[in-house]
PDB file of N, CA and C in Angstrom:
ATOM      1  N   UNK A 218       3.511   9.182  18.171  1.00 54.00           N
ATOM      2  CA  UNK A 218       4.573   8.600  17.349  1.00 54.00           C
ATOM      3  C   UNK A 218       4.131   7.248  16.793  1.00 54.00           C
ATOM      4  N   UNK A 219       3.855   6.620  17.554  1.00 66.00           N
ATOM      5  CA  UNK A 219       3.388   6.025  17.513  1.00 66.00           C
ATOM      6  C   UNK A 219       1.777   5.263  16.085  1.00 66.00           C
ATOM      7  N   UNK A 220       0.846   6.374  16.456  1.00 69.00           N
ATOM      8  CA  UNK A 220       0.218   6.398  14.768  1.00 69.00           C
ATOM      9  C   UNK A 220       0.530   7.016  13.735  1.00 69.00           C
ATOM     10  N   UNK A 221       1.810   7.955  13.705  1.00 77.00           N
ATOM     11  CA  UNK A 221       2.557   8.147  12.697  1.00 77.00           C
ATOM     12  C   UNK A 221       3.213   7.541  12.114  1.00 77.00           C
ATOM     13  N   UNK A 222       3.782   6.445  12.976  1.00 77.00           N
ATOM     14  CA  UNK A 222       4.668   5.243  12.269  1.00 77.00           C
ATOM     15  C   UNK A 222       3.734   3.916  11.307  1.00 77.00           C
ATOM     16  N   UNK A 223       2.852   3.964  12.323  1.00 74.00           N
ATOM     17  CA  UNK A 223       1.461   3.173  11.520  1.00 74.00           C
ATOM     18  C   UNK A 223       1.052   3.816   9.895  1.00 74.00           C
ATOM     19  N   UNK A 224       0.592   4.612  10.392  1.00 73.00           N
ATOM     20  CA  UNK A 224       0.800   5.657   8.771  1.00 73.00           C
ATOM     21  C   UNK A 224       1.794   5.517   8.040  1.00 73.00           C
ATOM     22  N   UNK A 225       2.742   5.555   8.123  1.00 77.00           N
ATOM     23  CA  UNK A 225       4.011   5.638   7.408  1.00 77.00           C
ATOM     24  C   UNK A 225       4.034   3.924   7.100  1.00 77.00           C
ATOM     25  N   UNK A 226       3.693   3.540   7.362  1.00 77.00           N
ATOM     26  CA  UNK A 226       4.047   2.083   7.384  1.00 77.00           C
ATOM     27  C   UNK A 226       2.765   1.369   6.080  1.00 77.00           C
ATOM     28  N   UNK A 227       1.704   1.635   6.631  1.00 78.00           N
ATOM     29  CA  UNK A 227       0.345   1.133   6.139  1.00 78.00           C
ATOM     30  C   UNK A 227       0.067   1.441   4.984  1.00 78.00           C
ATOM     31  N   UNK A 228       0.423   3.213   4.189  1.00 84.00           N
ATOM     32  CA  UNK A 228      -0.322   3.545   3.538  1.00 84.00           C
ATOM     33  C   UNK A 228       0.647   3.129   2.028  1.00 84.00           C
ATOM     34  N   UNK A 229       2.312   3.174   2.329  1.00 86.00           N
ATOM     35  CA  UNK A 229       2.884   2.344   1.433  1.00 86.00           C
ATOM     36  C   UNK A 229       2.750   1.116   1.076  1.00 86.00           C
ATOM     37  N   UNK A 230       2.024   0.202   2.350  1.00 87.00           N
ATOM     38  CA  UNK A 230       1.641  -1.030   1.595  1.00 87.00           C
ATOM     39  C   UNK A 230       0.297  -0.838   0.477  1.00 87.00           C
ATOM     40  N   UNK A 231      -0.968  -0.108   0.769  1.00 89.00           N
ATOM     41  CA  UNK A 231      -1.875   0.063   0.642  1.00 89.00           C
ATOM     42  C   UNK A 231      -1.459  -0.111  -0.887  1.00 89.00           C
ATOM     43  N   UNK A 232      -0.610   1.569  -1.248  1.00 91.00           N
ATOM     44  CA  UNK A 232      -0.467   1.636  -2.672  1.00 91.00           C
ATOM     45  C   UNK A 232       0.170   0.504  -3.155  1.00 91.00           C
ATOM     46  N   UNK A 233       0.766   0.193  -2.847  1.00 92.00           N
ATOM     47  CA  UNK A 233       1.403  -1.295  -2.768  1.00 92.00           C
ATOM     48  C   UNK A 233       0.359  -2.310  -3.812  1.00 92.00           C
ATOM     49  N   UNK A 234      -0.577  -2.729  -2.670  1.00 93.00           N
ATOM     50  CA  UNK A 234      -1.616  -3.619  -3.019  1.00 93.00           C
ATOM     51  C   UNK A 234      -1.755  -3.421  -3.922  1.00 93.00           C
ATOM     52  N   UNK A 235      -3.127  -1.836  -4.029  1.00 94.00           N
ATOM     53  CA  UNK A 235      -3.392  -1.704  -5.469  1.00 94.00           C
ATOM     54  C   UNK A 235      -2.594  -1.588  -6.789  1.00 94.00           C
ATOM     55  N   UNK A 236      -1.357  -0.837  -6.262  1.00 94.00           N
ATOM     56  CA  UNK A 236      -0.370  -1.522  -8.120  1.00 94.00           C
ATOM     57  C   UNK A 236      -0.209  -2.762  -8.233  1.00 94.00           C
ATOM     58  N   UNK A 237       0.027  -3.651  -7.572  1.00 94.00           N
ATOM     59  CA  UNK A 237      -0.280  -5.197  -7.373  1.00 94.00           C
ATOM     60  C   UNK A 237      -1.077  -5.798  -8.236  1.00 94.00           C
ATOM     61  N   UNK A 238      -2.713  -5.145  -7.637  1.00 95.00           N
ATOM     62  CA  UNK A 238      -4.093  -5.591  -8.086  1.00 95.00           C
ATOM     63  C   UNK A 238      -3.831  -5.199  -9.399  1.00 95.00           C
ATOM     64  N   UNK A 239      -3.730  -3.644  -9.801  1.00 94.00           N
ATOM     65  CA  UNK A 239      -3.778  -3.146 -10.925  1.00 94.00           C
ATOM     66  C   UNK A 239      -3.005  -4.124 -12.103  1.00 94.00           C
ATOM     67  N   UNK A 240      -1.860  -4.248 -11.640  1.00 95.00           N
ATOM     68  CA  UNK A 240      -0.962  -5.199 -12.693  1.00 95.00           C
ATOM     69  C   UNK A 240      -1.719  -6.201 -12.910  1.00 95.00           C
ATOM     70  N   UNK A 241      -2.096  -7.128 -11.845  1.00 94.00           N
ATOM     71  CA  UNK A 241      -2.146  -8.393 -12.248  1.00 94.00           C
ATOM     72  C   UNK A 241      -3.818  -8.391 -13.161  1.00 94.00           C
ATOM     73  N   UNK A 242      -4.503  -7.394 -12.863  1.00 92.00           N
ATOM     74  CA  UNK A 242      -5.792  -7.315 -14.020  1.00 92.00           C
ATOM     75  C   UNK A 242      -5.310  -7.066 -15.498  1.00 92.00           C
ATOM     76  N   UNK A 243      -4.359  -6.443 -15.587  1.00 84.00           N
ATOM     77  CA  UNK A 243      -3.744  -5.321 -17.160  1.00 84.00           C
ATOM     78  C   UNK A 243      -3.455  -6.949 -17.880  1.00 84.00           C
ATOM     79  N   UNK A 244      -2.474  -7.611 -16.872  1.00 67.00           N
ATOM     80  CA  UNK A 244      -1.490  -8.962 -17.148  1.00 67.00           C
ATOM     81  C   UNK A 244      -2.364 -10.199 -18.234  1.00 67.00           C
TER      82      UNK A 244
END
C-alpha cells in the first residue's frame, strides 16, 4: 500500500514538473 500511494503521489507531481518546465521554456 504503501508504494502504491508513493506512485500515486510522485508520478502526478512528475507530470507536474515537466508541464511546468515545458511552459516556462514556450513563455
Amino acid at each position: 500500500m504503501g508504494i502504491t500511494s508513493d506512485v500515486n503521489i510522485c508520478f502526478p507531481l512528475h507530470m507536474l514538473a515537466i508541464i511546468y518546465t515545458f511552459s516556462k521554456r514556450q513563455a
